[in-house]
GROMACS .gro file of C-alpha atoms in nm:
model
  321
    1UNK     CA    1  -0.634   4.697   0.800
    2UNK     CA    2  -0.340   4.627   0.563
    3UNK     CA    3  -0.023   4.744   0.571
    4UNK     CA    4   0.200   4.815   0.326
    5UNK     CA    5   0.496   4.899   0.465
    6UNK     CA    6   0.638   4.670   0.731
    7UNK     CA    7   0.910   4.691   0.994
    8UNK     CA    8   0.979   4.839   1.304
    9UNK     CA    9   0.765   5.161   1.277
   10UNK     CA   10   0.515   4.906   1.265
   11UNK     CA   11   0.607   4.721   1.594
   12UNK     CA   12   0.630   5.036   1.776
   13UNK     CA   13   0.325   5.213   1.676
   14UNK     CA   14   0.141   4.902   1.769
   15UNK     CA   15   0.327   4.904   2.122
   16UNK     CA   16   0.287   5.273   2.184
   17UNK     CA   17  -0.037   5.257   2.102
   18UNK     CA   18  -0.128   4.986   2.390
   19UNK     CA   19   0.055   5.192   2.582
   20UNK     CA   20  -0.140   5.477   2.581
   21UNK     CA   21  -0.500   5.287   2.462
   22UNK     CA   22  -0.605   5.320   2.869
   23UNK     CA   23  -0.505   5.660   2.869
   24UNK     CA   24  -0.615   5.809   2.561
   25UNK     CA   25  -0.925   5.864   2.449
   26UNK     CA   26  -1.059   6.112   2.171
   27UNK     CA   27  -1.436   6.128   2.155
   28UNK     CA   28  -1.614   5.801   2.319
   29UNK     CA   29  -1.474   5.509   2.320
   30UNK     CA   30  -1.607   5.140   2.333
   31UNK     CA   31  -1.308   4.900   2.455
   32UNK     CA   32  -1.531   4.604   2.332
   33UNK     CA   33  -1.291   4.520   2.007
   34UNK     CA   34  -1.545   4.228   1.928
   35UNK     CA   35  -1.809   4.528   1.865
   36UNK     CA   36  -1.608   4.774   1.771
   37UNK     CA   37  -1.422   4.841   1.377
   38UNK     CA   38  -1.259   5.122   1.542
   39UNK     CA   39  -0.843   5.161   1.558
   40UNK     CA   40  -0.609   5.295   1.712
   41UNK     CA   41  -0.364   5.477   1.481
   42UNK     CA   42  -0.040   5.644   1.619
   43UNK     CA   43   0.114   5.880   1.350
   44UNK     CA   44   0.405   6.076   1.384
   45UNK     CA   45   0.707   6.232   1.142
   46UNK     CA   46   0.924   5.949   1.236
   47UNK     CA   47   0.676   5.646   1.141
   48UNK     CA   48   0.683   5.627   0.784
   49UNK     CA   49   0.360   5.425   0.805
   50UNK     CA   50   0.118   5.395   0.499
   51UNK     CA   51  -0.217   5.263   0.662
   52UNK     CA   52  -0.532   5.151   0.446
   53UNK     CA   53  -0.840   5.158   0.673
   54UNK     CA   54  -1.227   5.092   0.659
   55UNK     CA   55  -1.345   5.343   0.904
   56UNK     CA   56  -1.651   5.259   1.108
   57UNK     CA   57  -2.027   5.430   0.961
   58UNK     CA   58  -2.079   5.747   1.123
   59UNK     CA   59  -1.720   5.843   1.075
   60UNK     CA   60  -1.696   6.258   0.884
   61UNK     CA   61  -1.376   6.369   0.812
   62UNK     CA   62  -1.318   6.820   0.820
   63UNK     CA   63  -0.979   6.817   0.647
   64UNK     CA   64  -0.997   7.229   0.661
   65UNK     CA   65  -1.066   7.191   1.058
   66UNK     CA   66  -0.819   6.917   1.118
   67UNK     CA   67  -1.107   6.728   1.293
   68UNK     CA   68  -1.231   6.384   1.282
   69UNK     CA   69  -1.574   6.332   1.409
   70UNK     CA   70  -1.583   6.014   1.519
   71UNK     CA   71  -1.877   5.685   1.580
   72UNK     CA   72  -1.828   5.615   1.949
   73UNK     CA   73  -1.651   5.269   1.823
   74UNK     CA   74  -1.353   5.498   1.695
   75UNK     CA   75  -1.028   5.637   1.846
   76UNK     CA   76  -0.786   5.783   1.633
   77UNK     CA   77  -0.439   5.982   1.776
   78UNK     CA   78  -0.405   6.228   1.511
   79UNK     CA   79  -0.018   6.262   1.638
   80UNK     CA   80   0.294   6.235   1.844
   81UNK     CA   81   0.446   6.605   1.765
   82UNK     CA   82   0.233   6.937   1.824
   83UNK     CA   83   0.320   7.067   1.442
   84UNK     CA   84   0.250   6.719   1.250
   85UNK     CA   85  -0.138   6.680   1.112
   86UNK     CA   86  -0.297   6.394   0.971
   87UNK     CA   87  -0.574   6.372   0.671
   88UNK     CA   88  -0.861   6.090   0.560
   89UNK     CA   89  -1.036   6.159   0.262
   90UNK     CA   90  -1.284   5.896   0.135
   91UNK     CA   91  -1.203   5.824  -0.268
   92UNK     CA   92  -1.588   5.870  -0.335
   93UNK     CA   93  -1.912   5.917  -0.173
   94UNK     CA   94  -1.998   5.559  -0.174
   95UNK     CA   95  -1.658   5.426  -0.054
   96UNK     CA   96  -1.615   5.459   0.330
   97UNK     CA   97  -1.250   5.301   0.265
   98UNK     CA   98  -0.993   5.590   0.330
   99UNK     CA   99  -0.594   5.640   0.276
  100UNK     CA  100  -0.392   5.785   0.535
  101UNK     CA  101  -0.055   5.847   0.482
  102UNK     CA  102   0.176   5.964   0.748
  103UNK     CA  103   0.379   6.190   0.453
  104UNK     CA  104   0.048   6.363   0.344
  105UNK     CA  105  -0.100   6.627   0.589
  106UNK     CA  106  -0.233   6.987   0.563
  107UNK     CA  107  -0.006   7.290   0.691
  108UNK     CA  108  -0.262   7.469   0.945
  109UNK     CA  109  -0.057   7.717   0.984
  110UNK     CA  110  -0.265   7.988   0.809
  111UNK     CA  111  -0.598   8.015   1.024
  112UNK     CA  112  -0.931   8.166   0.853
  113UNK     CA  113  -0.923   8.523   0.963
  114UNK     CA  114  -0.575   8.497   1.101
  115UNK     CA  115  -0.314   8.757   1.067
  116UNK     CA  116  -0.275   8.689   0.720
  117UNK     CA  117  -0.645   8.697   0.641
  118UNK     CA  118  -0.681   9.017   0.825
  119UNK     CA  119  -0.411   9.231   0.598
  120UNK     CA  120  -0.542   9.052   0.300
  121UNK     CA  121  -0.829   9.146   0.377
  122UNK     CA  122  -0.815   9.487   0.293
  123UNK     CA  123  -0.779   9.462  -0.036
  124UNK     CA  124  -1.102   9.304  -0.060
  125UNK     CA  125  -1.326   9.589  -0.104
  126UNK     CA  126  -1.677   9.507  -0.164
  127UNK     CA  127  -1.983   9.625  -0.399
  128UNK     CA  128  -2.342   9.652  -0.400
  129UNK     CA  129  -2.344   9.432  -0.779
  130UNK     CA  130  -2.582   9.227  -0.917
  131UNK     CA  131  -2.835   9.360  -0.650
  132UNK     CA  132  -2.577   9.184  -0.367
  133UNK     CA  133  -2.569   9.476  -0.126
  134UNK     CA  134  -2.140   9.314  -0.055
  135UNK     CA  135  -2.055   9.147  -0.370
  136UNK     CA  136  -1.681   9.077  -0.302
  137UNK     CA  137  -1.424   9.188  -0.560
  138UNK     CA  138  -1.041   9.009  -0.613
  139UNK     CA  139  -0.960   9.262  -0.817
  140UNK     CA  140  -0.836   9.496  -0.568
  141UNK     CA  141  -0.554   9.240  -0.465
  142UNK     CA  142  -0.469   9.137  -0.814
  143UNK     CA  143  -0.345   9.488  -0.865
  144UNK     CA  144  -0.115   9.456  -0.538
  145UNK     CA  145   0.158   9.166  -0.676
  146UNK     CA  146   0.309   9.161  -0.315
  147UNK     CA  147  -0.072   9.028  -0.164
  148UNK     CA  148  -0.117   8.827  -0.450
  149UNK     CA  149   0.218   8.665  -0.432
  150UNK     CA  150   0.126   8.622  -0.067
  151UNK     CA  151  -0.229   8.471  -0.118
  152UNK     CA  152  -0.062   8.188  -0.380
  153UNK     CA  153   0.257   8.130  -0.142
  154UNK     CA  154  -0.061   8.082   0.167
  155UNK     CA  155  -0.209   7.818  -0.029
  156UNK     CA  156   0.086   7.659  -0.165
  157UNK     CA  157   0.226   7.599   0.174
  158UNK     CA  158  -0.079   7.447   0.258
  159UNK     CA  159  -0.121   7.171   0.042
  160UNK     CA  160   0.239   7.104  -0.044
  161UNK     CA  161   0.226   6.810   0.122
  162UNK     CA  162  -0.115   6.652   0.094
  163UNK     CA  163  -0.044   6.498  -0.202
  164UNK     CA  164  -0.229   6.624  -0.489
  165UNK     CA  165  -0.219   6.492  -0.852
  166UNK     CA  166  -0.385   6.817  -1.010
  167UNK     CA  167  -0.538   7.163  -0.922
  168UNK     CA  168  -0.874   7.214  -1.051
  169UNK     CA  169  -0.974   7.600  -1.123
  170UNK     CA  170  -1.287   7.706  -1.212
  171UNK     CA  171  -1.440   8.000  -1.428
  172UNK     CA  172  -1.322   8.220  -1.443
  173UNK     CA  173  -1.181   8.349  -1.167
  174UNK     CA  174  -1.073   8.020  -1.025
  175UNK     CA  175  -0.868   8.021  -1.366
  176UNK     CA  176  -0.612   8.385  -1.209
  177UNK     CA  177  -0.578   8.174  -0.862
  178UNK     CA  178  -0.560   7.809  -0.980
  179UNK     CA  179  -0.213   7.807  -1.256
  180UNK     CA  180   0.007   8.001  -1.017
  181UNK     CA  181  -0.066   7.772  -0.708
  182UNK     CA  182  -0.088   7.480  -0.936
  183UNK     CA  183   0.286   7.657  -1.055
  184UNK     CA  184   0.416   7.659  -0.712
  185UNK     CA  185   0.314   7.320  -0.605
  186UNK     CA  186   0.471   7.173  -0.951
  187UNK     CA  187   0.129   7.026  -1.040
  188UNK     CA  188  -0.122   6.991  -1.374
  189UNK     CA  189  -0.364   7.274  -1.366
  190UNK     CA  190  -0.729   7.190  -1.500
  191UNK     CA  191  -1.011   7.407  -1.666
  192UNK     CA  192  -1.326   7.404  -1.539
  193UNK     CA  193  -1.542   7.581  -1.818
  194UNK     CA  194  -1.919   7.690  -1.879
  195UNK     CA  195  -2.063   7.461  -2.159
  196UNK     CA  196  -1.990   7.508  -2.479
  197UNK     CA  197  -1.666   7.656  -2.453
  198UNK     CA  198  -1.402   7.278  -2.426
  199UNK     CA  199  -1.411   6.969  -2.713
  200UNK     CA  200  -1.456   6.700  -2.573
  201UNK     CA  201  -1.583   6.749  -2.231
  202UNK     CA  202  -1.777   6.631  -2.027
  203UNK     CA  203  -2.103   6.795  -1.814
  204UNK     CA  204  -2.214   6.840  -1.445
  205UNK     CA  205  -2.573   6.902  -1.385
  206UNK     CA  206  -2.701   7.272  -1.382
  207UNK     CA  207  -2.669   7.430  -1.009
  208UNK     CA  208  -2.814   7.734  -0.827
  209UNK     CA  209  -2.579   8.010  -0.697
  210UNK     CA  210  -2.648   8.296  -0.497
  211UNK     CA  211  -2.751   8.544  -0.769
  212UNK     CA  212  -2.936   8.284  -1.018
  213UNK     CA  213  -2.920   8.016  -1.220
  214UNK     CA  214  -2.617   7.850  -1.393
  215UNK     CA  215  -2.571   7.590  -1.667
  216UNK     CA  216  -2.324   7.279  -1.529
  217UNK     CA  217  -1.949   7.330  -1.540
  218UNK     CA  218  -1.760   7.087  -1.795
  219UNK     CA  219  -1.384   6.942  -1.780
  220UNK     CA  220  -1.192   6.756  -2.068
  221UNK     CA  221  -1.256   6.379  -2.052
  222UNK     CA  222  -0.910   6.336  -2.063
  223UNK     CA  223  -0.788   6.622  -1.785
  224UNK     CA  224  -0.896   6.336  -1.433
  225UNK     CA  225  -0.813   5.984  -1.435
  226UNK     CA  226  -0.939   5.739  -1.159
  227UNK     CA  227  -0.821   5.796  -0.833
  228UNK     CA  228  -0.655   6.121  -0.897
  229UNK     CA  229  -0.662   6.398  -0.602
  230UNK     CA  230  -0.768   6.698  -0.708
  231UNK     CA  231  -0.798   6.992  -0.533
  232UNK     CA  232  -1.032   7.268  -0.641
  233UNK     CA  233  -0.968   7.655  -0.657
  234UNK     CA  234  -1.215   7.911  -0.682
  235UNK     CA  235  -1.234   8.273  -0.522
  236UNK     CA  236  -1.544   8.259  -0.332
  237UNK     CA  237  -1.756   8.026  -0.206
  238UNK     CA  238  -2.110   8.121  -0.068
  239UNK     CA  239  -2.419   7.881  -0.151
  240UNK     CA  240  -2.144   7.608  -0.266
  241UNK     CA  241  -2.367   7.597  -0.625
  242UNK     CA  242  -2.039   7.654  -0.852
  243UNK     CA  243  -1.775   7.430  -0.600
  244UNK     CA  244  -2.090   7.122  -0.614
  245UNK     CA  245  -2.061   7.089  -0.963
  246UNK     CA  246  -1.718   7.122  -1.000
  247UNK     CA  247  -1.706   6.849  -0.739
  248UNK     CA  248  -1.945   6.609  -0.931
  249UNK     CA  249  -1.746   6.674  -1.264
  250UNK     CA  250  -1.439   6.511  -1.052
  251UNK     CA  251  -1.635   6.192  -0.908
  252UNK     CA  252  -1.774   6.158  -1.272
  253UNK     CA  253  -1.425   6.149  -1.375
  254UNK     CA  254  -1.337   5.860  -1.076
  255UNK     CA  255  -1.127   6.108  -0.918
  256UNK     CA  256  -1.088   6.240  -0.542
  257UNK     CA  257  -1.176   6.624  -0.439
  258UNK     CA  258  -0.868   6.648  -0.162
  259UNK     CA  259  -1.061   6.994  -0.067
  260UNK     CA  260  -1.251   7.260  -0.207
  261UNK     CA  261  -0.983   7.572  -0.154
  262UNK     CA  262  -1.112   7.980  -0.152
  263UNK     CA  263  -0.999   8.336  -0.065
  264UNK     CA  264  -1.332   8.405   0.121
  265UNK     CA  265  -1.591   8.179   0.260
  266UNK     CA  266  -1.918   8.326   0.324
  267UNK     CA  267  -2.017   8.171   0.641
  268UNK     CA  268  -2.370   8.293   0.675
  269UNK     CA  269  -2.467   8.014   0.390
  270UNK     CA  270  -2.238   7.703   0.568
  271UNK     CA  271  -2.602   7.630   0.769
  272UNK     CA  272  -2.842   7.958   0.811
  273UNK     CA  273  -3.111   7.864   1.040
  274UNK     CA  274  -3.419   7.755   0.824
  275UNK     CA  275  -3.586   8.009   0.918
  276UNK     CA  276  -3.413   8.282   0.772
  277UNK     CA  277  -3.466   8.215   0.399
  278UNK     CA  278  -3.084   8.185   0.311
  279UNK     CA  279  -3.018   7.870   0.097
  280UNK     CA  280  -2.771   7.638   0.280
  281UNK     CA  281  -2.436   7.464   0.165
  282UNK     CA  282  -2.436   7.168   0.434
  283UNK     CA  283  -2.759   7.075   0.306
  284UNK     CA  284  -2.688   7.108  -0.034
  285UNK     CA  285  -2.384   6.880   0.035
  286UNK     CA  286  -2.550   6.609   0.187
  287UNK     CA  287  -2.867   6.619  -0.052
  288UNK     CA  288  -2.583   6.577  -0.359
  289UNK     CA  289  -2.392   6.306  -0.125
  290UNK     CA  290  -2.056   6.524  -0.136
  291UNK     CA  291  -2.078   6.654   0.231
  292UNK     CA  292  -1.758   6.417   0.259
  293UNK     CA  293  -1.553   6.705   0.052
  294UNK     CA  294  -1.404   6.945   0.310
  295UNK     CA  295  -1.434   7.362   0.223
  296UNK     CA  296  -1.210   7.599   0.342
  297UNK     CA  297  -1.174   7.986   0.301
  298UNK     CA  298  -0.881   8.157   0.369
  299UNK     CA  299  -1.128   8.510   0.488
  300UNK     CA  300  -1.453   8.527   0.621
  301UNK     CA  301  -1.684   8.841   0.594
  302UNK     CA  302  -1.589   8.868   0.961
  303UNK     CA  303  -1.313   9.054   0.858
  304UNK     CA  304  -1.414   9.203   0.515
  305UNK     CA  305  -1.565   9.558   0.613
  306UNK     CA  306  -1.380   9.751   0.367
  307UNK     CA  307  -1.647   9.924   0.139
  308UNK     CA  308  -1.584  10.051  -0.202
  309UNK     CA  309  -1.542  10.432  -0.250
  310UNK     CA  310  -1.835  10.486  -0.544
  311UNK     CA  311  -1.829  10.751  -0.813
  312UNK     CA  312  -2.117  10.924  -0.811
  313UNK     CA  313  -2.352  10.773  -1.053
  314UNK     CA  314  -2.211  10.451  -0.987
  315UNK     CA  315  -2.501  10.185  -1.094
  316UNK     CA  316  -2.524   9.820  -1.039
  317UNK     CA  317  -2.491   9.676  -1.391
  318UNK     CA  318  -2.461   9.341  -1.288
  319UNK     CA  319  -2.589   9.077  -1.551
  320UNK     CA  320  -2.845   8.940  -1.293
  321UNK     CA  321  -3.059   9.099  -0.990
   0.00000   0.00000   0.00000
C-alpha cells in the first residue's frame, strides 16, 4: 500500500484500526497476515486519507449497492459515520489495482424504487412498440420540467462527489439526460454516436439489444484521455447491449467507467434463470470482461405499471419486431 498523504490521520487510522481489528469483521476473515493481501482500511470525513491498494483476487466491487464482496483474506470498514460511503473502482479490466479516496463517495440517498422513483414513476407510461408488449417512454417526463428538473438534480447529487472527469451520453436519448447532469455537476459532456455520424472517431464492436441488432457506438478520439472517469448516461438499460459498448469505447480510450447511470433498470435481464430464454446482462458482462463496471437504475418495472391510454387504431410502427 502507498500512501500519499502522511500525518496524523495516518497514525490514527492505523491505531483505530488495531483497535477494532478483533472486533470487526466484514465477511470472513483470515488473521494470518503472512497469507493474507487483505487490509484493513478505516475511512471517515475527518481522515483526509488518499490510499492506493492492490486488492486481493476474488475481490468485486457494486458501487450502485455500496457493497464490497470480499476474498475471505479481505476486511475493509467502509466507515466511521452512518452518512459517509466509500467507492473502489478498478482503472481497467485487467488491473486489480484500485483508488480509494476518502473525498470521493456516492450519495445513496436516492434508493431504486424509493420515494422519488415511485412519483417519477408515473410519468413513465409504457407502450406495446417495436413488438415490446412495455416499451418504456421518457417522453412523458420530458414534458413535466418540474420531474425532469428533479430526475437531473437525483443524479447530480449522486455523483457530485465521486469524482468524475466527464459524463458520457449515449444516442440518443442518453444525449436529453447526459448535458444537463453533465451541466449541474460542472463537467465535459461526451457523444456517444451510431457510426457514421462523428470525424474522427473511433468504433466499439457491434452488440445485441433487446429488440435486434445494432452497429457499435463511436466517440471522438480526442473526447477520453487515459485514466479519465467517466460516467455513462443512458435512459434505459435492459440486456446491457448499448451500455457494453459504450463501456468498451471508454477502456479503448484508457479511460475508467465510474458507473453506468439510468432512469429505469429492467431487472428481469440482470440474470433470468437460463431457462427462461431471456438474454442476460451479468453474463454478458463477464463474457466481455466489464462485469467490474457497476449499473444502476434509478426505477425498476416494479414500480412502472402506468399503461398508455391508446387511440383507437393505435399500431406498433416500431422500426423492428
Amino acid at each position: 500500500m502507498k500512501i500519499i498523504r502522511r500525518g496524523w490521520p495516518q497514525k490514527f487510522a492505523w491505531w483505530y484500526g488495531n483497535r477494532l481489528r478483533e472486533r470487526t469483521i466484514i465477511g470472513e476473515v483470515q488473521e494470518n497476515q503472512e497469507r493474507s493481501k487483505g487490509l484493513l482500511i478505516i475511512l471517515s470525513h475527518y481522515l483526509p486519507l488518499y490510499l492506493h491498494i492492490n486488492l486481493t483476487n476474488g475481490i468485486e466491487t457494486t458501487v450502485g449497492n455500496n457493497a464490497m464482496k470480499a476474498a475471505p483474506s479481505f476486511c475493509l470498514l467502509l466507515s466511521l459515520t452512518t452518512t459517509y460511503h466509500a467507492v473502489a473502482v478498478p482503472s481497467s479490466p485487467e488491473d486489480d489495482d484500485c483508488v480509494i479516496k476518502s473525498s470521493n463517495y456516492i450519495n445513496m440517498s436516492y434508493e431504486q424504487d424509493g420515494a422519488e422513483a415511485k412519483e417519477i414513476a408515473k410519468y413513465l407510461p409504457y407502450f406495446p412498440f417495436k413488438g415490446i408488449p412495455r416499451f418504456y417512454d421518457i417522453g412523458g417526463f420530458l414534458e413535466k420540467p418540474e420531474v425532469f428538473q428533479q430526475i437531473v438534480d437525483i443524479f447530480a447529487a449522486r455523483y457530485d462527489s465521486i469524482g468524475i472527469d466527464a459524463v458520457a451520453g449515449l444516442d440518443a436519448r442518453g444525449f436529453i439526460l447526459g448535458p444537463p447532469i453533465a451541466l449541474a455537476l460542472k463537467k465535459p459532456f461526451i457523444m456517444m454516436r451510431k457510426k457514421g455520424k462523428m470525424p474522427n472517431s473511433i468504433s466499439s464492436a457491434d452488440y445485441n439489444v433487446e429488440y435486434g441488432k445494432r452497429a457499435g457506438l463511436t466517440v471522438q478520439r480526442d473526447k477520453i484521455s487515459k485514466g479519465d472517469r467517466v460516467l455513462i448516461i443512458d435512459d434505459l438499460v435492459a440486456t446491457g447491449g448499448t451500455l457494453s459498448s459504450a463501456v468498451s469505447l471508454v477502456h479503448l480510450c484508457g479511460g475508467t467507467v465510474v458507473e453506468c447511470a439510468c432512469v429505469v433498470e429492467l431487472k428481469m435481464f440482470i440474470d433470468p434463470p437460463a431457462d427462461s430464454g431471456l438474454p442476460s446482462r451479468t453474463k454478458l458482462f463477464k463474457d466481455m470482461n466489464i462485469n467490474h463496471v457497476p449499473v444502476w437504475g434509478l426505477i425498476s418495472e416494479d414500480v412502472l405499471t402506468v399503461e398508455a391510454k391508446l387511440e383507437e387504431g393505435y399500431v406498433d410502427d416500431g422500426e423492428e419486431h
